[in-house]
Coordinates of C-alpha atoms in Angstrom, one line a residue:
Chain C
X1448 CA 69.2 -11.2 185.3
X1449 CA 66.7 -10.7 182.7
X1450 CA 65.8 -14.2 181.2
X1451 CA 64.0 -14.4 177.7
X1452 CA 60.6 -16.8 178.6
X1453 CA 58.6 -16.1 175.6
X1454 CA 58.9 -16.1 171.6
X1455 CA 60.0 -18.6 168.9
X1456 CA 56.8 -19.1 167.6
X1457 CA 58.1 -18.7 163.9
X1458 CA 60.9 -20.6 164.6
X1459 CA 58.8 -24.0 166.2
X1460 CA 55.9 -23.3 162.8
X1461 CA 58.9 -23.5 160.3
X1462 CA 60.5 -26.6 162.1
X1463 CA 57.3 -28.3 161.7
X1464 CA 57.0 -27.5 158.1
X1465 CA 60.5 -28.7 157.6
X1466 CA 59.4 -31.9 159.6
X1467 CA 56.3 -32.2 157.4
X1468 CA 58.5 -31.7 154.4
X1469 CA 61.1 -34.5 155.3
X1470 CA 58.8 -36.7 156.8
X1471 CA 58.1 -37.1 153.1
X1472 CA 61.4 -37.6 151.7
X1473 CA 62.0 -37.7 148.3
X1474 CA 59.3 -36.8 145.8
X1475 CA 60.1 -38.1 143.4
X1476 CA 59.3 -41.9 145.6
X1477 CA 56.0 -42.6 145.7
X1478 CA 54.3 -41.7 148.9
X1479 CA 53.5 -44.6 151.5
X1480 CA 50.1 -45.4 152.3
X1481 CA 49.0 -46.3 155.8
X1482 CA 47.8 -49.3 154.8
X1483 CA 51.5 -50.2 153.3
X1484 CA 52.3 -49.6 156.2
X1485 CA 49.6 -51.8 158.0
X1486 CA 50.3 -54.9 155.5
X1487 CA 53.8 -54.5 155.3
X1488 CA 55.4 -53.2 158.3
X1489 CA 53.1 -55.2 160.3
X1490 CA 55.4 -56.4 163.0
X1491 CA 56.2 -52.3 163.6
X1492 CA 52.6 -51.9 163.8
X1493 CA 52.0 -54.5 166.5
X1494 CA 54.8 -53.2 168.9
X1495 CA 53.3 -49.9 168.5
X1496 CA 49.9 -51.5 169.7
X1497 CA 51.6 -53.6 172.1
X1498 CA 53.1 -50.6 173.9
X1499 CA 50.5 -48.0 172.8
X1500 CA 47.9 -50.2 174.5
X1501 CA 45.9 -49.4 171.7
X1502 CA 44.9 -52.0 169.5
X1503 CA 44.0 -50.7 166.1
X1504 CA 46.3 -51.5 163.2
X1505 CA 44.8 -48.5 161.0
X1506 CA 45.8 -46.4 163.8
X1507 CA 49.0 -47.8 165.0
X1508 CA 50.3 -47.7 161.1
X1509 CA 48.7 -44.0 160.8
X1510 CA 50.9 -43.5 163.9
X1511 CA 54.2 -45.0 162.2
X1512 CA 53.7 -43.0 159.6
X1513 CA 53.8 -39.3 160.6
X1514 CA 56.5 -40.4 163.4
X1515 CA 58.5 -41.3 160.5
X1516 CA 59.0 -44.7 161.5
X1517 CA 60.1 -44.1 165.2
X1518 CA 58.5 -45.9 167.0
X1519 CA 58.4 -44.8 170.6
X1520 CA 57.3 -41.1 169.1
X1521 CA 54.3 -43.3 167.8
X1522 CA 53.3 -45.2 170.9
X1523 CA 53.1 -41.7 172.5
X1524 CA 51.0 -40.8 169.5
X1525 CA 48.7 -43.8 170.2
X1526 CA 48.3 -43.3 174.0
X1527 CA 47.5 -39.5 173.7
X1528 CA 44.9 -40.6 171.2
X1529 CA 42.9 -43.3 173.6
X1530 CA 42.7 -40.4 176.0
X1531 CA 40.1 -38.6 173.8
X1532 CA 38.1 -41.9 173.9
X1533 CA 35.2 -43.1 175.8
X1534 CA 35.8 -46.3 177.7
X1535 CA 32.4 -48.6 176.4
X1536 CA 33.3 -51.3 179.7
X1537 CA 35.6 -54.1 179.6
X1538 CA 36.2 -57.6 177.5
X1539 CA 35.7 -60.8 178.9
X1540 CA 38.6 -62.4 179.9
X1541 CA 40.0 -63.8 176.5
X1542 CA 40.5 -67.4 176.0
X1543 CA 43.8 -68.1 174.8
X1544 CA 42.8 -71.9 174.4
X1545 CA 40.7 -71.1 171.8
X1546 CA 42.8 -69.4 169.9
X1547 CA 42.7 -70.1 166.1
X1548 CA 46.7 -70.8 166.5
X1549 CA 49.2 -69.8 163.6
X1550 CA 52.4 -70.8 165.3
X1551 CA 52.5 -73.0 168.4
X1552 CA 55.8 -74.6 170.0
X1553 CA 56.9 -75.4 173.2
X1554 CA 60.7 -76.7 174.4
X1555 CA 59.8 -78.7 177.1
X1556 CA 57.4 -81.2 175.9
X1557 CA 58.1 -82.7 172.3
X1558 CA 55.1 -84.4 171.5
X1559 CA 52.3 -82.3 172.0
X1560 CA 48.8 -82.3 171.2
X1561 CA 48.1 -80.7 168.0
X1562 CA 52.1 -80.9 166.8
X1563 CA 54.9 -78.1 167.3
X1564 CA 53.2 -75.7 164.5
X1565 CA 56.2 -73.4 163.3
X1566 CA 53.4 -71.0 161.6
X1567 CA 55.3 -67.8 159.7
X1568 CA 58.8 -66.6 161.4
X1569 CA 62.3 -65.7 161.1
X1570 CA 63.5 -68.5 163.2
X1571 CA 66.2 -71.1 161.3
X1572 CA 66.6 -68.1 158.8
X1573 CA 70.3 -67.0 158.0
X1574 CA 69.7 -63.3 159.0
X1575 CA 71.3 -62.9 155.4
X1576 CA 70.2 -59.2 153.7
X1577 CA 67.7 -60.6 150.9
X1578 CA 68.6 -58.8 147.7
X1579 CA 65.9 -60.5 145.7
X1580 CA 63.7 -57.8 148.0
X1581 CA 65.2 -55.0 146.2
X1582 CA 63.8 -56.2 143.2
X1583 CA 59.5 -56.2 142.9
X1584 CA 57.6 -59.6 143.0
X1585 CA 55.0 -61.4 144.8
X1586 CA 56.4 -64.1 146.6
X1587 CA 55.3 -68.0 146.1
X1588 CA 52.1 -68.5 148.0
X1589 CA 52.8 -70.5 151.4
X1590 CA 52.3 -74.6 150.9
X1591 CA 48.9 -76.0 152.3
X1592 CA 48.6 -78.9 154.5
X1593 CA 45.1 -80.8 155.8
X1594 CA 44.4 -79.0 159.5
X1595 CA 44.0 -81.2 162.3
X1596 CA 39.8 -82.2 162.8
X1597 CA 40.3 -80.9 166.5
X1598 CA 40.5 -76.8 165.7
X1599 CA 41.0 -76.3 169.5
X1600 CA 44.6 -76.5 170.9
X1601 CA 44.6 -76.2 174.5
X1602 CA 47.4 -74.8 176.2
X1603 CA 50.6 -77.5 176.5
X1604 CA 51.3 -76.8 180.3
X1605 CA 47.6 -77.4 181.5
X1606 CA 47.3 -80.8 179.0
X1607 CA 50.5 -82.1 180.2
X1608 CA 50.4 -81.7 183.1
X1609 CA 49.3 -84.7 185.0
X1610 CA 51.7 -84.9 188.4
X1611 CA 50.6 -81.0 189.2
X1612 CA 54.5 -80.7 189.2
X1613 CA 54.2 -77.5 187.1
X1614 CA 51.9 -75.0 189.2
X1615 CA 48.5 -74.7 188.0
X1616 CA 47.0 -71.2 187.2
X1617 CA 44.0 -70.5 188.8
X1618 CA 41.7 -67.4 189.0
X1619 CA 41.9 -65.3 192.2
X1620 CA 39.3 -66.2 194.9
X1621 CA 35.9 -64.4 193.5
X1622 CA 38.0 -63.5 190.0
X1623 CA 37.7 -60.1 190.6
X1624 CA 38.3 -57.6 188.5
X1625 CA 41.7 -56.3 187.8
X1626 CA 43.4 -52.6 189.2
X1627 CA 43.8 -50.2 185.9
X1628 CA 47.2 -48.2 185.5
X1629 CA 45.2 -46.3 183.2
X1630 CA 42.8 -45.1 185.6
X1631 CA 44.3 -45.4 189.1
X1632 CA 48.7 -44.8 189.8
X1633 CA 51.2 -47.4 190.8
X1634 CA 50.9 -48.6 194.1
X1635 CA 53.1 -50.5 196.3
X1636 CA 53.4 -53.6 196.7
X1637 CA 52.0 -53.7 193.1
X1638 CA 49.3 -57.0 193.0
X1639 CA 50.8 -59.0 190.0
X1640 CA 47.3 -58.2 188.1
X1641 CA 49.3 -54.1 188.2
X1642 CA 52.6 -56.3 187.1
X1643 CA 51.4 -57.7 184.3
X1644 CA 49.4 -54.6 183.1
X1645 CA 52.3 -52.4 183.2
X1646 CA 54.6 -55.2 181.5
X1647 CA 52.4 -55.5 179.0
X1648 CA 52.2 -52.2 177.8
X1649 CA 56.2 -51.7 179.1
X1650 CA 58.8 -50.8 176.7
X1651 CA 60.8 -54.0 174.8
X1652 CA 63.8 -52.9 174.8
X1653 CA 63.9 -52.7 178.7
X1654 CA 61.4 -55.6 179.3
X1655 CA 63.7 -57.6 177.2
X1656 CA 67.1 -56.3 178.5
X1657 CA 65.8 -57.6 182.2
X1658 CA 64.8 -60.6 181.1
X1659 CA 68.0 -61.2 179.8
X1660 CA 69.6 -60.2 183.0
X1661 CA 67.4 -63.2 185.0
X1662 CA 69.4 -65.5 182.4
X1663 CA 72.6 -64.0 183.1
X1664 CA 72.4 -64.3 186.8
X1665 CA 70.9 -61.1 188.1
X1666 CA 67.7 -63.2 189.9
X1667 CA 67.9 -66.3 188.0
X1668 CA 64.8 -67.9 187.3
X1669 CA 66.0 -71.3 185.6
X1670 CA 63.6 -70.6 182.7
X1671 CA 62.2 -73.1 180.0
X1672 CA 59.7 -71.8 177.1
X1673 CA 56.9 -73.9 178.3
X1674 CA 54.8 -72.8 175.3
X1675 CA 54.5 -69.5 172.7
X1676 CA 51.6 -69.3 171.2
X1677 CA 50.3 -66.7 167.9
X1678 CA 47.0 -66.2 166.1
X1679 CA 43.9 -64.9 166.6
X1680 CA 41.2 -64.9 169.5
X1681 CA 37.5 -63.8 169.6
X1682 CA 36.7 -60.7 172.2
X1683 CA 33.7 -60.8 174.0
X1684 CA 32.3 -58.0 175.9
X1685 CA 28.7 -57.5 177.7
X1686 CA 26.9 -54.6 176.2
X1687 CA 25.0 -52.9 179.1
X1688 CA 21.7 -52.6 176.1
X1689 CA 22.1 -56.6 175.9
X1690 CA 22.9 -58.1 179.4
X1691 CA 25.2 -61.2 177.5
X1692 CA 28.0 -61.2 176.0
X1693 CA 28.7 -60.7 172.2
X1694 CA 31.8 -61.5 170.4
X1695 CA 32.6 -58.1 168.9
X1696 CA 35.5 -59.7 166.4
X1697 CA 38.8 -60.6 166.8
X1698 CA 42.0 -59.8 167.8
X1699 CA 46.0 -61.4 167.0
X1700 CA 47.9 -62.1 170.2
X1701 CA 50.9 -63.5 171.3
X1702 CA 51.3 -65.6 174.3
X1703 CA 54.5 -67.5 176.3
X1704 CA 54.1 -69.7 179.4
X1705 CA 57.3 -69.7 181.1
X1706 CA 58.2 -72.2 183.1
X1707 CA 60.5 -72.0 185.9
X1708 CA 62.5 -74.6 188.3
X1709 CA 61.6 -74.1 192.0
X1710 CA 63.4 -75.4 194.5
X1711 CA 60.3 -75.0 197.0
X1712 CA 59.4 -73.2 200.2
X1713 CA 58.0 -73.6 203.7
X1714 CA 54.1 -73.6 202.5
X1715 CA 55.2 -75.2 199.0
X1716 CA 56.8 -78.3 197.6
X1717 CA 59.5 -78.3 194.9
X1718 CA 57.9 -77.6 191.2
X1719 CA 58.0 -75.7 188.5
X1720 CA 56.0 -71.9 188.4
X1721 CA 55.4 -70.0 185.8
X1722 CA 56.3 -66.7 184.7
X1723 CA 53.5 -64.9 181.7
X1724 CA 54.0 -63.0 178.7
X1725 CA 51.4 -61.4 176.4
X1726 CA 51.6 -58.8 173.3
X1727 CA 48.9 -57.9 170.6
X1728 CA 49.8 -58.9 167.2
X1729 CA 52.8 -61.0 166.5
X1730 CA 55.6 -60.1 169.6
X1731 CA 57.8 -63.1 170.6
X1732 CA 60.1 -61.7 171.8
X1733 CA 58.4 -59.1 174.0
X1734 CA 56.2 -62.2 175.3
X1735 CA 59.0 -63.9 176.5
X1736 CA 61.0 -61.3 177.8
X1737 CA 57.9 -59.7 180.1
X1738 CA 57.6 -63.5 180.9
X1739 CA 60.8 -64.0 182.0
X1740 CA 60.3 -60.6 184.0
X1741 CA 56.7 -61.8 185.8
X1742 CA 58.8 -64.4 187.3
X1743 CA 61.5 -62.3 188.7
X1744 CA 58.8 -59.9 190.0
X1745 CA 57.0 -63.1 192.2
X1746 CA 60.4 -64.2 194.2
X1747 CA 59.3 -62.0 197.3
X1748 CA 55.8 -64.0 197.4
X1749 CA 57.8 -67.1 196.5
X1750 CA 60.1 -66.6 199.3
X1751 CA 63.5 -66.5 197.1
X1752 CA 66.4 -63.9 197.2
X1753 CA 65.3 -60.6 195.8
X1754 CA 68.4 -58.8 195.3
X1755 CA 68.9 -58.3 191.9
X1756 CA 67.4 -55.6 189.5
X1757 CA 65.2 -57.9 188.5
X1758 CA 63.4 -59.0 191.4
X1759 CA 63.3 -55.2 192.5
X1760 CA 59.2 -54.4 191.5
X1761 CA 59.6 -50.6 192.2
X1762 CA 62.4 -50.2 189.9
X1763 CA 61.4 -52.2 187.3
X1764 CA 57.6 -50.8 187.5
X1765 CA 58.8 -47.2 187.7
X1766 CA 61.0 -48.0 184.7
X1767 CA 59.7 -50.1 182.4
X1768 CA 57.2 -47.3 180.4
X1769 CA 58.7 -45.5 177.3
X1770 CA 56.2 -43.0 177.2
X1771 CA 57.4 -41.7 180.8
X1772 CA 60.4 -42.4 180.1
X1773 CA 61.3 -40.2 176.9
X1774 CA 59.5 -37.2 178.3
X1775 CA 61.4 -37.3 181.3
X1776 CA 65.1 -37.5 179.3
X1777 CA 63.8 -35.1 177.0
X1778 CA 62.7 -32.6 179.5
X1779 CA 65.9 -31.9 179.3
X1780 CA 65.9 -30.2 175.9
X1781 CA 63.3 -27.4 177.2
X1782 CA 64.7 -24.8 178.4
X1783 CA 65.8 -24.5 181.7
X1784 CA 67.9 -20.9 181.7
X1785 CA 66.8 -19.7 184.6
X1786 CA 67.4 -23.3 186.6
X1787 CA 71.4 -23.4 185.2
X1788 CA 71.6 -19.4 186.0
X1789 CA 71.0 -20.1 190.1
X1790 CA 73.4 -23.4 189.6
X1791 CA 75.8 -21.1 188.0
X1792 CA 75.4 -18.6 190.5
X1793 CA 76.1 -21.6 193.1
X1794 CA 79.0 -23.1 191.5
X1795 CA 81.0 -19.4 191.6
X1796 CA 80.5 -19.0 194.9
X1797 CA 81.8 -22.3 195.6
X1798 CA 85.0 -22.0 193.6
X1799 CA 85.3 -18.5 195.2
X1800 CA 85.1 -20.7 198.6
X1801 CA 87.6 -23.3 197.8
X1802 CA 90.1 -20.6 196.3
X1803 CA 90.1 -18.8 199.2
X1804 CA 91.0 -21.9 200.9
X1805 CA 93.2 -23.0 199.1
X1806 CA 95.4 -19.7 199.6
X1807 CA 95.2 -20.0 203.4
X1808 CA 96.3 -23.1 203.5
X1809 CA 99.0 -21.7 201.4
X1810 CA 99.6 -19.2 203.4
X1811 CA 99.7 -21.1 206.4
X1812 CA 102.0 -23.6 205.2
X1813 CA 104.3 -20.6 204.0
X1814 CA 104.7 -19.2 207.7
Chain F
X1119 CA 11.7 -63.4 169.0
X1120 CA 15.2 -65.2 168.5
X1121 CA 16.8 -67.2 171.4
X1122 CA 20.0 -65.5 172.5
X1123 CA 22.2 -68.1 171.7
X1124 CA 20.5 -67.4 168.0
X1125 CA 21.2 -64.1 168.6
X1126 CA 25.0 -64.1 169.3
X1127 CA 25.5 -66.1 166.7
X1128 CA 24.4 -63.8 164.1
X1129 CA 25.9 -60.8 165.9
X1130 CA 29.5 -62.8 165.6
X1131 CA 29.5 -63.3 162.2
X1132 CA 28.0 -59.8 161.4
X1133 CA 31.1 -58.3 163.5
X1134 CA 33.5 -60.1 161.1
X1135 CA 31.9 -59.0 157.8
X1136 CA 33.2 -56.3 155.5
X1137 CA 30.7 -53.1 155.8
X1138 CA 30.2 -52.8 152.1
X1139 CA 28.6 -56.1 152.4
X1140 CA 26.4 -55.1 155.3
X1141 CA 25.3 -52.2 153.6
X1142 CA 24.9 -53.9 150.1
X1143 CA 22.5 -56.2 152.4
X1144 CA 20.5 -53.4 153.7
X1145 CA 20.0 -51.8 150.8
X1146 CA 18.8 -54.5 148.8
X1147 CA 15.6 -55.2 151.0
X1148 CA 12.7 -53.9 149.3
X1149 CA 10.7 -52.4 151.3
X1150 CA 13.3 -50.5 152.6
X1151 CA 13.1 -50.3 156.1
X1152 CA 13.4 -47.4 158.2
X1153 CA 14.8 -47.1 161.4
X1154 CA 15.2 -44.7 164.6
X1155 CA 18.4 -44.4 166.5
X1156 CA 18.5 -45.1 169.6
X1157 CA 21.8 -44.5 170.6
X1158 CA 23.6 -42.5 167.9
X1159 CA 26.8 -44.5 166.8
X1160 CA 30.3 -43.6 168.6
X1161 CA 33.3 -45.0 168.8
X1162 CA 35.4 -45.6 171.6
X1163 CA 37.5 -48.0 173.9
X1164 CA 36.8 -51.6 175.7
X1165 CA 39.9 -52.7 177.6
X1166 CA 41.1 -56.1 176.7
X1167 CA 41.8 -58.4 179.9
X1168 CA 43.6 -61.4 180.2
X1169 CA 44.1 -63.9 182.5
X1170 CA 47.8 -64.7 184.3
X1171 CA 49.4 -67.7 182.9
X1172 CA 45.7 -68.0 180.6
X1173 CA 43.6 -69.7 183.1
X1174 CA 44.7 -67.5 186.3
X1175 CA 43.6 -64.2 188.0
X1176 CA 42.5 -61.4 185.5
X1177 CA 45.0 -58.6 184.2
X1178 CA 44.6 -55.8 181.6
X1179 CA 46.7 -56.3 178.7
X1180 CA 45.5 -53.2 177.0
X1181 CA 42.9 -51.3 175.0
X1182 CA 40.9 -52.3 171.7
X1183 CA 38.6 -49.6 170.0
X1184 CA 35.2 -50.7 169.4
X1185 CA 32.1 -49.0 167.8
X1186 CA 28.7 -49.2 168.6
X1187 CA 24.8 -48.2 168.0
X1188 CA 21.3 -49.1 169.3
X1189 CA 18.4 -48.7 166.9
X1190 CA 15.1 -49.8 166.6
X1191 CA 13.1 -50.8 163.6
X1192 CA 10.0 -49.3 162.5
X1193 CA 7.6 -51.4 164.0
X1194 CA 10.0 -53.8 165.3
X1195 CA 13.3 -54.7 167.6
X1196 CA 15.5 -53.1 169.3
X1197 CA 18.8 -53.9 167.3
X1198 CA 22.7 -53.0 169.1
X1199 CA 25.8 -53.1 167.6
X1200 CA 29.1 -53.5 168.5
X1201 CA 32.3 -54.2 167.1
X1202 CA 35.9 -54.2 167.1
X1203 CA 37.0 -50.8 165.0
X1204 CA 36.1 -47.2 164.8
X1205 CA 33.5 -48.0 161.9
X1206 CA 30.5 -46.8 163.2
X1207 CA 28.2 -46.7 160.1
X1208 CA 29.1 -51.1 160.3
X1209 CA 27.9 -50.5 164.1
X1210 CA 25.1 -48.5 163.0
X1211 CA 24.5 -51.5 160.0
X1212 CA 25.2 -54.1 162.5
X1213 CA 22.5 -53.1 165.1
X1214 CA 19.7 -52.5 161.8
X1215 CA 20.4 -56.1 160.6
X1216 CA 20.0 -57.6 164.5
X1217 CA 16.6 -56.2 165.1
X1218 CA 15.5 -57.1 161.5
X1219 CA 17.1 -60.4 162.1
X1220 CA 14.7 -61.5 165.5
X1221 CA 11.7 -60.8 164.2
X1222 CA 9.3 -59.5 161.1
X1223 CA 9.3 -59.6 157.3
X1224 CA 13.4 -60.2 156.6
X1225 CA 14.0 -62.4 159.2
X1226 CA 14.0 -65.4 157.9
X1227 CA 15.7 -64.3 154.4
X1228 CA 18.5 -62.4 155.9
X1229 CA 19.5 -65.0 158.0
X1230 CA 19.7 -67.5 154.5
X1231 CA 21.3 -64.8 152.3
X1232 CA 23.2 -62.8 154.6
X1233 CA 24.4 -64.5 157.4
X1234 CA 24.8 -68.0 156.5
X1235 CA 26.9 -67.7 153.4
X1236 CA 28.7 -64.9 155.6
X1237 CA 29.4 -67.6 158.6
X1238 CA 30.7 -69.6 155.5
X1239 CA 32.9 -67.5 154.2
X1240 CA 34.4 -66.7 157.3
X1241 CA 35.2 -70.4 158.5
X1242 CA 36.8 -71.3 155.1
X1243 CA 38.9 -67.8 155.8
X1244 CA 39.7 -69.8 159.0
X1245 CA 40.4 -73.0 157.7
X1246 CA 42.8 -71.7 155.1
X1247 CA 45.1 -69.8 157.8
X1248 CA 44.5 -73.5 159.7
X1249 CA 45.8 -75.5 156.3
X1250 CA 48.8 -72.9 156.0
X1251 CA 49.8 -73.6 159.5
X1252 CA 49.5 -77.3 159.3
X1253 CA 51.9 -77.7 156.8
X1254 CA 54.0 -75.7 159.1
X1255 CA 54.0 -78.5 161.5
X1256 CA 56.8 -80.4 162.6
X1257 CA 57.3 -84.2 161.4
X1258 CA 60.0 -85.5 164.2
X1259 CA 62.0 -88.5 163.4
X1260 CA 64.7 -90.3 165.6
X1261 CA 68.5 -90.3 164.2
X1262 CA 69.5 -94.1 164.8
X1263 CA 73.3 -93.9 165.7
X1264 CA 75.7 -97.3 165.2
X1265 CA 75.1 -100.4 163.9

């Protein structure tokens, strides 16, 4: 059968104009600028960074802006862009302990050095719809306080802890460099370094959703928030013309140490391990779910059940990117005429089989 | 010529500063000076790494962009640039102002008008985010219960 391949080139040029056209809504409401977007969707802006693996604000807001606010359509928009890039090198290893901190709270330990800093967030708000938002006007400016002399805040878990009960993070023997999902596929078993990479840059919604399931009970972890951390940190990178490293400027980060009972193994005692979440900008919640999910993923090395979801590295690995993920679902859209004709062609022939059957049978039973 | 520690030092704070500054500051010198490009400003990537649990084995949490530019001063240094962005005229600035900063007739100036009021005015930036979080910090007290 003669199956139409080509054509609908008219029809694809006037549904972009039609996108173009209700990207910008209304005219008669003032356009948005990408930096409105930049200063005031900011937290939209950082997941798209996060998961992008891009991090550029400008970018990330331009990115929001002609996907209309969706924000996985603008992740793939950031990605696809870095690909045009040159890679300069790598950064130094940042130094979250150095971090000029804007929030900083841990649940486990109360007093802490440098204080439980609650910095700007929607925690202990009501979640009640803010009409006075509806209205214009600049908000009071936030209440000043002296800082403590000591700027440095080093990190709660490796202050407090003096028994080495909580396991101690240390780099790999020779700190080598890391594998790069963005240069080299998945492999199996994924090193955590490959873990934490595709974490980082995995989609919230499921990084979050599998966290959760550790706390329900699908490869419980016994999690505490040992410590989140916000603010900014310096990047430094060597430039192959220098030969030392420079501090090129900064970037905002979010950080959470989980902690995690452990009831101990044959090569280790009882104690607490940790499980690590990262996000650019400000992403709490993303932090703590991929740490939550960096746990799960080390019960095989920590010699624990690994028969949840959770636990499972392939399946949360092969799952966990958005990008991959929405091309793959809508695939599905494209069309695939010639694909459903041989399935149709199949399915007849099979009902043909079974009818035919079905009247022996008859037929039998009738003699 | 500048010790390195000098040198990164100067290069930090001139990542950090706006580039209308960093051009205002080139501009004003008198001579002008002139310069050749070495490497002819790009822009492009630098992936960020982290480290597992902060002090632990290394991972990549993503990419940054990052521009940068090598000149050299008539006469003088060899400048580079590099900093977080795509702005590669402030690379392009950045790497002037280093090789007129380690040696020759601005040195010494640039590094009093330029830099150090710029190194100020990015630590009081710091210190006010600091002051906004401190009053942000929790003042426990104990609830005493009974008699």
């Amino acid at each position: 059968m003669y199956v139409a391949v080509k054509g609908g080139e008219r029809a694809i040029a006037n549904a972009h104009a039609w996108l173009a056209e209700s990207r910008r809504g209304d005219p008669a409401i003032p356009e948005l600028s990408v930096a409105q977007i930049r200063e005031q969707q900011k937290l939209a802006v950082d997941r798209v960074m996060t998961e992008g693996s891009l991090y550029d604000p400008d970018l990330a807001a331009l990115a929001l802006k002609q996907a209309c606010g969706d924000q996985v359509e603008a992740i793939f928009l950031l990605r696809a862009y870095r690909t045009t890039l040159p890679r300069f090198g790598a950064t130094l290893p940042i130094d979250t302990s150095a971090m000029t901190v804007r929030r900083r709270v841990s649940a486990v330990f109360k007093d802490i050095p440098g204080g439980q800093i609650l910095g700007s967030t929607f925690d202990y708000t009501h979640r009640l719809l803010d009409f006075a938002l509806m209205a214009e006007g600049e908000p009071a400016p936030a209440p000043v306080a002296a800082p403590a002399e000591e700027a440095r805040v080093p990190g709660v878990i490796d202050v407090l802890n003096r028994e080495n009960i909580i396991e101690v993070e240390r780099p790999a023997s020779g700190d080598p460099a890391p594998p790069d999902l963005t240069r080299e596929p998945l492999r199996f078993p994924a090193p955590r370094a490959m873990r934490l990479q595709n974490l980082a840059r995995g989609d919230e919604g499921f990084v979050l959703a599998m966290g959760y399931a550790t706390q329900r009970g699908y490869g419980r972890t016994h999690p505490f928030a040992g410590e989140i951390r916000h603010g900014t940190v310096a990047v430094e990178m060597v430039p192959p013309e220098l030969g030392f490293a420079v501090d090129i400027g900064d970037i905002e980060l979010t950080e959470c140490q989980m902690v995690n009972q452990f009831a101990g193994s044959k090569s280790e005692p009882p104690q607490f391990t940790r499980g690590y979440g990262v996000s650019f900008g400000h992403g709490e919640r993303k932090a703590m779910g991929m740490a939550l999910v960096d746990r799960a993923l080390r019960a095989e090395e920590l010699g624990e059940a690994t028969d949840a979801p959770p636990n499972d590295i392939e399946f949360v690995l092969y799952h966990s990117d958005n990008v991959e993920a929405q091309g793959f679902v809508q695939h599905l859209k494209l069309p695939h005429y010639v694909d459903f004709q041989s399935e149709l062609n199949v399915v007849r022939a099979m009902r043909r089989d079974a009818e035919a059957a079905r009247q022996a049978a008859l037929k039998e039973a009738a003699e | 010529m500048e010790s390195i520690d000098a040198r990164k030092s100067w290069l930090a704070v001139l990542a950090r500063a706006e580039r209308a500054t960093l051009e205002a500051a080139v501009i004003g010198l008198s001579p002008r000076p002139s310069w050749r490009v070495v490497k002819p400003a790009e822009s492009g990537l630098a992936m960020v790494r982290g480290r597992a649990g902060g002090t632990g084995q290394q991972f990549n949490i993503g990419e940054m962009s990052v521009a940068r530019c090598v000149v050299q001063v008539e006469g003088g240094a060899v400048g580079v640039g590099y900093v977080a962005g795509r702005d590669k005229r402030k690379a392009e600035l950045v790497a002037v102002l280093d090789a007129l900063l380690q040696d020759g007739p601005f040195a010494e100036r640039l590094r009093r008008d330029l830099v150090a009021p710029l190194a100020q005015g990015q630590e009081a930036a710091r210190q006010r985010v600091l002051s906004k979080a401190a009053a942000t910090k929790v003042d426990f007290f104990t609830m005493v219960r009974g008699s």
